[in-house]
XYZ file of C-alpha atoms in Angstrom:
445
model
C 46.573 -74.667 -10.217
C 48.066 -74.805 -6.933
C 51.335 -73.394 -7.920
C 49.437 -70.038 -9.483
C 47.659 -69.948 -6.384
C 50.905 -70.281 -4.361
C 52.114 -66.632 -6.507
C 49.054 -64.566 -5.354
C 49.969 -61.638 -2.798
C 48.700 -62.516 0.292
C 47.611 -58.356 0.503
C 45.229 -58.863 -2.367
C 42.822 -60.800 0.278
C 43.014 -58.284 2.742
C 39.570 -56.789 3.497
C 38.833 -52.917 2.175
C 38.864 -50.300 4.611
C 35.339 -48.959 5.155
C 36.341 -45.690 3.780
C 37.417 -47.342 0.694
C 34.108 -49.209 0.336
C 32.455 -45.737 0.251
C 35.100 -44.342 -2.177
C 32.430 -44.038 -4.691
C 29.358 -44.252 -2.728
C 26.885 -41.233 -3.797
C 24.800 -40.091 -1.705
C 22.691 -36.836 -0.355
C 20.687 -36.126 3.274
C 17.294 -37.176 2.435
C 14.602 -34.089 2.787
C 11.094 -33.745 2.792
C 8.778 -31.858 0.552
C 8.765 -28.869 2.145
C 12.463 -28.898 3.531
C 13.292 -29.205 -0.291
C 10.785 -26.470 -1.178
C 12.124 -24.016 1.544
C 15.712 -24.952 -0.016
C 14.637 -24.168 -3.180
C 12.914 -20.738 -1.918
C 16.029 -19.804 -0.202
C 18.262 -19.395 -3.316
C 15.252 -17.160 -4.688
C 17.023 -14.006 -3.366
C 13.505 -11.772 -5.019
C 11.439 -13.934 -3.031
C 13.409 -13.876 0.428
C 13.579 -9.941 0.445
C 9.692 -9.574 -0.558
C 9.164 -11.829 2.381
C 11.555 -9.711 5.000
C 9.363 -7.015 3.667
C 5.936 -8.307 3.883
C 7.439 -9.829 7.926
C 8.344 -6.223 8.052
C 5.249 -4.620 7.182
C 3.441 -6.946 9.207
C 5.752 -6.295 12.713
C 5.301 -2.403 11.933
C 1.179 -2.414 11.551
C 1.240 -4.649 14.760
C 3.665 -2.500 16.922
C 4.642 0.573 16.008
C 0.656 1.919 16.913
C 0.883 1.078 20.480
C 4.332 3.633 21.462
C 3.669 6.358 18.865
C 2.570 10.002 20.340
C -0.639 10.589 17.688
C -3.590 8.188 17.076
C -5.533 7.924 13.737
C -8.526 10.056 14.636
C -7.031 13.006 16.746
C -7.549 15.975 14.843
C -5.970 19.360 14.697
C -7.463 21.710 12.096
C -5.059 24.915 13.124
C -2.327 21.877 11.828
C -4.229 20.835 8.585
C -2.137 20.024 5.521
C 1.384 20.507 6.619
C 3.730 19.024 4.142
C 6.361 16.355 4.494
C 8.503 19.042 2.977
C 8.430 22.596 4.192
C 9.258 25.801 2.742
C 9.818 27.936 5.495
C 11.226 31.820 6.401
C 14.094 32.119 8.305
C 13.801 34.736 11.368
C 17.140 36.524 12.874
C 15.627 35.313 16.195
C 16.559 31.558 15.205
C 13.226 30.858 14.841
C 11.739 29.332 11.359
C 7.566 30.390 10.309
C 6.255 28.444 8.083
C 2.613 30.150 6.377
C -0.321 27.808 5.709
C -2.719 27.599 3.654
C -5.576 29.068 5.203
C -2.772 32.210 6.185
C -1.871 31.576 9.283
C 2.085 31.199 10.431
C 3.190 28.217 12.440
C 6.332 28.122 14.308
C 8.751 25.643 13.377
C 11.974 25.159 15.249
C 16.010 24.951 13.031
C 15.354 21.205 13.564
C 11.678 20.905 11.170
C 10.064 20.382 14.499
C 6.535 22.070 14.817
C 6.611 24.612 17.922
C 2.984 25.619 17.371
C 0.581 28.083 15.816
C 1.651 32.086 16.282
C 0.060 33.661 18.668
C -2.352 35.751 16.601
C -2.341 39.818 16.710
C -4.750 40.985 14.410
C -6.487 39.712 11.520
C -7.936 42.183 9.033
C -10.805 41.021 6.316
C -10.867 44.395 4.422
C -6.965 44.853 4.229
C -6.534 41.048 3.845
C -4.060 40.997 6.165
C -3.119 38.548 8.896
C -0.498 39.932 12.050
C 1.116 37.485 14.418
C 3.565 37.590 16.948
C 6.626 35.293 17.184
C 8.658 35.825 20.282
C 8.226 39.707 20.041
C 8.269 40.338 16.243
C 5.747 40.915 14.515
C 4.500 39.221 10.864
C 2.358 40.126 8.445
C 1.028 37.726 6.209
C -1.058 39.736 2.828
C -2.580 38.001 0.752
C -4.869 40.703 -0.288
C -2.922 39.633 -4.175
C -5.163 36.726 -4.878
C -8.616 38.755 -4.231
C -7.630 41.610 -6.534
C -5.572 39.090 -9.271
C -8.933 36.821 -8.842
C -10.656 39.715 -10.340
C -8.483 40.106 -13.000
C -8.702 36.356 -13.671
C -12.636 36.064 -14.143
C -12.188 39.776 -16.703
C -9.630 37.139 -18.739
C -12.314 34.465 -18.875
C -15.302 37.010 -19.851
C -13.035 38.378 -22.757
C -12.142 34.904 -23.954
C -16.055 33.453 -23.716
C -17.263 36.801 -25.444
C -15.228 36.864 -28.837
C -13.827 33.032 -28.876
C -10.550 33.864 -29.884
C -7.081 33.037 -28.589
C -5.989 36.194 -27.765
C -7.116 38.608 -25.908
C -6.615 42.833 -25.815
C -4.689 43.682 -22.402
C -6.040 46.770 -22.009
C -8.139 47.020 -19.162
C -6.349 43.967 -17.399
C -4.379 46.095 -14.439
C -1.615 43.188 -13.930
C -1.117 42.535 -17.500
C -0.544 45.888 -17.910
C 2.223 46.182 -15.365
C 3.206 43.255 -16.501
C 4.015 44.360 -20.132
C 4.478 48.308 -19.329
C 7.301 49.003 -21.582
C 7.210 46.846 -24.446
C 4.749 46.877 -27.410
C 2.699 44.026 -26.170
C -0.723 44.085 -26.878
C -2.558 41.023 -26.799
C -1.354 37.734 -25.613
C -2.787 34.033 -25.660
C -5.407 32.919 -22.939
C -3.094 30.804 -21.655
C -0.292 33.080 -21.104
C -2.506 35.757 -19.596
C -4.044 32.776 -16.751
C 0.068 31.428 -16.128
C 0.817 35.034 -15.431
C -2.187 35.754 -12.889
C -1.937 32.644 -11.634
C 2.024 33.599 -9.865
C 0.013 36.837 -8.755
C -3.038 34.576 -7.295
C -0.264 32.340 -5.544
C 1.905 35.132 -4.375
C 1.811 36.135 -0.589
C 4.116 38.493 0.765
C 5.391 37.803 4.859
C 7.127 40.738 6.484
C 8.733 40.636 9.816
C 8.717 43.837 11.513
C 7.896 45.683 8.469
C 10.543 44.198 6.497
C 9.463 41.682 3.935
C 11.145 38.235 3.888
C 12.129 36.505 0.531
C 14.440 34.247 1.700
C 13.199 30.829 2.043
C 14.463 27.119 3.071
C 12.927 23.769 2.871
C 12.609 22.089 6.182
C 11.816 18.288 7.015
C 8.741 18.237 9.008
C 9.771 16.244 11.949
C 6.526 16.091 13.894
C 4.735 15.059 11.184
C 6.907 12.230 9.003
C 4.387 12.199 6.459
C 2.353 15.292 7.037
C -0.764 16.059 7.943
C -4.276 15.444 5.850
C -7.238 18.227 5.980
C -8.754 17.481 9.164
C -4.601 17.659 10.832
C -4.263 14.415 11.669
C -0.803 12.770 11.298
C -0.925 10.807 7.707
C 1.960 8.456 9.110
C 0.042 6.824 11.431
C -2.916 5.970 9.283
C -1.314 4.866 6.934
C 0.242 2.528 9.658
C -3.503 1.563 10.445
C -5.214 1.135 7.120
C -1.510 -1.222 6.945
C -3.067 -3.283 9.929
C -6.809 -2.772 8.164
C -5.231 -4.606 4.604
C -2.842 -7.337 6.205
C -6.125 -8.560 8.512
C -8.201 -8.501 5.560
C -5.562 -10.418 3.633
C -4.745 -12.750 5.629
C -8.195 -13.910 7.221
C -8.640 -14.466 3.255
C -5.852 -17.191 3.595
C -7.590 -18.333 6.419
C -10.814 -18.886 4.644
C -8.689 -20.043 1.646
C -7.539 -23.024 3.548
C -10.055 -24.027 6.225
C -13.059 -24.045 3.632
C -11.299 -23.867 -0.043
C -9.305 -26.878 0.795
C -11.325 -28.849 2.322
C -14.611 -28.082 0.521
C -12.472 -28.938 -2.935
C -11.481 -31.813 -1.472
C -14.502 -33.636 -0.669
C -15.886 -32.495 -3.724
C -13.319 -33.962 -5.598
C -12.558 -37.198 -3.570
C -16.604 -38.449 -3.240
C -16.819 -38.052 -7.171
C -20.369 -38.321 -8.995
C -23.251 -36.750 -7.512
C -21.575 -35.195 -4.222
C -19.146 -33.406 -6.809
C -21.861 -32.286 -8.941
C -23.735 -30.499 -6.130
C -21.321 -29.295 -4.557
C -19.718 -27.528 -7.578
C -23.151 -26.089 -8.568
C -23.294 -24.620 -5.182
C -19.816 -22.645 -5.970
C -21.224 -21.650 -9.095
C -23.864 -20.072 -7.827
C -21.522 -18.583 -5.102
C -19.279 -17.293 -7.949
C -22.282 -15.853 -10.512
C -22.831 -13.251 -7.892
C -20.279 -9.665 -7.530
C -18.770 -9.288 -4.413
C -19.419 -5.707 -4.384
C -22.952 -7.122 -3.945
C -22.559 -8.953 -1.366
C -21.250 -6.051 0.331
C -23.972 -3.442 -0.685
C -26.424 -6.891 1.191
C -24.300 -7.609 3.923
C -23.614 -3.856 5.046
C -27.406 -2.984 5.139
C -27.976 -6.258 7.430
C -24.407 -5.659 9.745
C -23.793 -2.131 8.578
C -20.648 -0.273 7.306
C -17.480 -1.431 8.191
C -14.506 -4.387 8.264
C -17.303 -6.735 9.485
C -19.180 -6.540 5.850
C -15.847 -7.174 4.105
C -14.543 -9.914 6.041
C -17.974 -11.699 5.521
C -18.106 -10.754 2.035
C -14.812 -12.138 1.569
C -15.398 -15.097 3.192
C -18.214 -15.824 1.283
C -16.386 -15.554 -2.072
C -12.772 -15.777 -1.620
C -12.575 -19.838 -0.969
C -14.288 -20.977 -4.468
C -11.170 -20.561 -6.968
C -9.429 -22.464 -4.213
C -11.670 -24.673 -3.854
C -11.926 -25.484 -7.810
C -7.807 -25.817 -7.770
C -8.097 -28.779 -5.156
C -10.643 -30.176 -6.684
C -8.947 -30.652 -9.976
C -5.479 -32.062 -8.058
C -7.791 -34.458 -5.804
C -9.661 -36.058 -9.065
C -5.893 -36.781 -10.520
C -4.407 -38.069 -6.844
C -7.171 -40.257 -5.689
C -6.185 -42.366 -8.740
C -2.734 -42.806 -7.579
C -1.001 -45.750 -6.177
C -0.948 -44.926 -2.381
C -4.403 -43.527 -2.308
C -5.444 -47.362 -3.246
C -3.159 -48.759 -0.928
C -4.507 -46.315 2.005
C -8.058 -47.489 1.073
C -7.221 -51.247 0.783
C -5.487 -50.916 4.869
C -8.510 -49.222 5.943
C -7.943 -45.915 6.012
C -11.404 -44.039 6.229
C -12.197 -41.030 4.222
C -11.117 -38.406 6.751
C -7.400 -39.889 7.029
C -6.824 -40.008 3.750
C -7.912 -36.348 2.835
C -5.637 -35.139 5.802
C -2.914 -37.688 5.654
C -2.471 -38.861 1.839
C -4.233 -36.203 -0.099
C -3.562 -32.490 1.204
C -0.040 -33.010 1.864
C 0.357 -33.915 -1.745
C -1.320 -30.911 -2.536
C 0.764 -28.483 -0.648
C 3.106 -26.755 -3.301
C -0.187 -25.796 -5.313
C -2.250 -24.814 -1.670
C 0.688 -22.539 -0.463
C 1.246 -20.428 -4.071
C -2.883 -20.284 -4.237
C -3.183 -18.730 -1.078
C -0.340 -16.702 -1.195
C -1.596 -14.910 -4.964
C -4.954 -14.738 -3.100
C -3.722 -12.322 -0.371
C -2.950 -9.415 -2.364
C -5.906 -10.108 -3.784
C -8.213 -9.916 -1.383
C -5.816 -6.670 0.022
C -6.383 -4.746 -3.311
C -9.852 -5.953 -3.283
C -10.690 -4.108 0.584
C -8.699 -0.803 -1.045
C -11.667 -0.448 -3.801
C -14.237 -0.839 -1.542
C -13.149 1.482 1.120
C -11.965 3.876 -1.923
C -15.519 3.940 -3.480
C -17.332 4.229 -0.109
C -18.179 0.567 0.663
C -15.308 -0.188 3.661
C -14.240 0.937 6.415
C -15.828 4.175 7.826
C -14.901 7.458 9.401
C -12.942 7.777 11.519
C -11.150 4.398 11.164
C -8.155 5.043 8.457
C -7.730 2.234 5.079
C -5.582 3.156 2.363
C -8.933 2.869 0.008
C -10.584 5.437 2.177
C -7.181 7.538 2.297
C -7.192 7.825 -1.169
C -10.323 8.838 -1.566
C -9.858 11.676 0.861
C -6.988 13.077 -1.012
C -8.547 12.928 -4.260
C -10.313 16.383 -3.850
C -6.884 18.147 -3.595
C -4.471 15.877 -5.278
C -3.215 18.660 -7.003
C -2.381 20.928 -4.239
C -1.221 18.214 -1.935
C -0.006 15.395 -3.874
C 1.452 13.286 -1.145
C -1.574 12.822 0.746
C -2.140 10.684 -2.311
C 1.301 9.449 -3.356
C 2.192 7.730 -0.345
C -1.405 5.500 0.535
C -0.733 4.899 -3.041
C 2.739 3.602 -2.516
C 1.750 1.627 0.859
C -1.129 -0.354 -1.714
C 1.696 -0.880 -4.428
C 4.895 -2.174 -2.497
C 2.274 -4.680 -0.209
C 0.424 -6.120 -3.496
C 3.983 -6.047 -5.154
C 6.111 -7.972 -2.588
C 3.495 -10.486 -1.921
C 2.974 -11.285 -6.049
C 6.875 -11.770 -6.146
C 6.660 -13.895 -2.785
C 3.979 -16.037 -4.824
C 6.112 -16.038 -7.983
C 9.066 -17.635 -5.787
C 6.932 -19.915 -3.772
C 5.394 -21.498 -6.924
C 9.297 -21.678 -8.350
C 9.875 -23.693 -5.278
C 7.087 -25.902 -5.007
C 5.725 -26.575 -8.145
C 7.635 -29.347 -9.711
C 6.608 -28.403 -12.948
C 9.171 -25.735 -12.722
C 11.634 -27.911 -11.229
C 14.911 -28.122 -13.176
């Protein structure tokens, strides 16, 4: 044995290197729950960029208010419904006019910037004619076309209501006359007599210095980045306040979610028996009753305004949260560590903050943030139907509803209060998506 022994390397009984006893050591940093969770969110690219935006959104409804030149309520009729887009008439002067709706001429510079009504000449009822003077020329704006073709238009309707037929006999009819003089037209469809009056009723014919001007451009309005609404105000800007007006509402609804959803679920759930009995009655109650009613109570006691919602929401807005904790806290308190908490003494307030909550995070965080745009679309209907925020104070809701009586002359008083509601409600419902990817470990992989 002793010879064998005598034949062993004397290098076999060296010791190993320390880098050699972790050869094929494996190993990773250890993280918490919500370092792994914010890992996890991170390689959701969606739900990073909806949360830039919604960071965004939020920076801009804070900020940009407080260095801008208009305010939501100052009003400038002789300015009302200016486009974002303008379709303007060059003048040899350098100058640009640009002719409103209600016929008067506004002075726009080569840049889209607004220089200011014309200084008005003459306006004459009988003629229909409007005369204004731009830096020594003078422009005519007649529109005495729509009162004669609007004539013409109500003899079309009278022929149709009187025999009930398609077509009517365009004799009689002094533009569908010109219209057709020359050919052997004569009758044509309703609806091809009210298309062709209807270019007459929209034409208006601008002449500078006697000449008239056909040419026409389209011209960013720079003053106004989103136009104006009827009453001239700046539709930019109030749409950057009804932003601030949706993101409080929103967010005091994550508030409420967690200071009384959480905690009231919690107890609820933890107590057990007839505590959790009571209590849940009480949120059915809560839950039986519409929160548009709440509002229609709570607005005649506090009045109109962002007051009635935030109670209203308040008051509502915490029970599905509440009913989610609930549920989790019935299945944790039968865990190990919750035993092992109660048999070292832990009272009942430590382990609902310490033990219980924290384990409840990952379903807390994607509640609350699915509750926001909630609560945001939620303050849009009310102030839309007449239930939120008042005049003067600018919400999307009550934006939209302004626009609604000429949505089809100016569209994008609509289309962009409309767009504001979507992207907000849109980014934070992706941001939700992610953060339940992340913390849910149902979804885990």
């Amino acid at each position: 044995m002793s010879e064998k022994n005598s034949n062993i390397s004397p290098e076999l009984w060296a010791p190993l290197e320390q880098d050699e006893k972790n050869a094929e050591k494996m190993e990773r940093p250890s993280l918490t729950f919500l370092q792994d969770g914010w890992r996890r969110l991170k390689s959701n690219k969606i739900a990073i960029l909806s949360l830039v935006v919604i960071i965004v959104l939020t920076i801009g409804a804070i900020f940009i208010p407080m260095f801008w030149k208009y305010d939501y309520k100052t009003q400038d009729l002789e300015l009302a419904n200016i486009p974002v887009v303008m379709k303007v008439y060059p003048l040899e002067n350098g100058k640009n006019i640009y002719v409103t709706p209600q016929y008067t001429v506004i002075v726009v510079d080569e840049k889209g910037n607004l220089e200011g009504l014309a200084e008005t000449k003459n306006k004459d009822m009988t003629a229909k004619k409007n005369y204004f003077d731009v830096e020594g020329s003078e422009i005519c704006v007649d529109y005495s076309t729509y009162s004669e073709a609007s004539k013409e238009f109500k003899k079309i309707e009278k022929k149709a209501a009187k025999k009930g037929l398609d077509k009517i006999d365009i004799k009689g009819i002094t533009y569908l006359e010109e219209y057709f003089a020359g050919t052997d037209t004569t009758e044509v469809t309703v609806e091809e007599a009210k298309n062709i009056l209807e270019n007459k009723i929209q034409r208006t014919v601008v002449s500078c210095d006697g000449e008239e001007l056909t040419n026409q451009e389209k011209l960013r309005n720079k003053t106004y980045l989103l136009g104006t609404d009827g009453l001239g105000r700046d539709l930019f800007i109030r749409i950057v306040y009804g932003a601030r007006i949706s993101l409080l509402v929103g967010f005091f609804a994550a508030f409420i979610n967690f200071v009384v959803g959480v905690f009231y679920g919690a107890i609820a759930g933890y107590f057990g028996g007839a505590v959790d009995n009571i209590m849940m009655r009480v949120i059915d109650v809560l839950d039986s009753i519409p929160m548009t009613l709440y509002v229609i109570l709570i607005m005649v006691v506090v009045g109109p305004g962002i007051t009635s919602i935030i109670l209203a929401l308040g008051l509502t807005f915490w029970v599905k949260m509440a009913r989610i904790v609930r549920g989790q806290v019935l299945t944790l308190k039968q865990q190990e560590f919750v035993k092992a908490a109660i048999v070292t003494g832990a009272d009942t307030k430590r382990i609902i903050i310490k033990h219980l909550i924290p384990n409840m995070m990952g379903p807390i965080m994607v509640n609350i943030a699915m509750q926001i745009p909630s609560a945001i679309f939620n303050e849009a209907f009310l102030s839309f139907v007449g239930l939120g925020i008042s005049a003067p104070m600018a919400s999307w809701g009550t934006l939209c509803n302004d626009a609604l009586a000429g949505i089809y002359v100016y569209p994008y008083q609509m289309v962009f209060p409309a767009i504001a509601i979507s992207v907000t409600i849109l980014t934070f419902n992706l941001f939700s998506d992610g953060l339940r990817d992340a913390f849910d470990p149902k979804q885990r992989k």
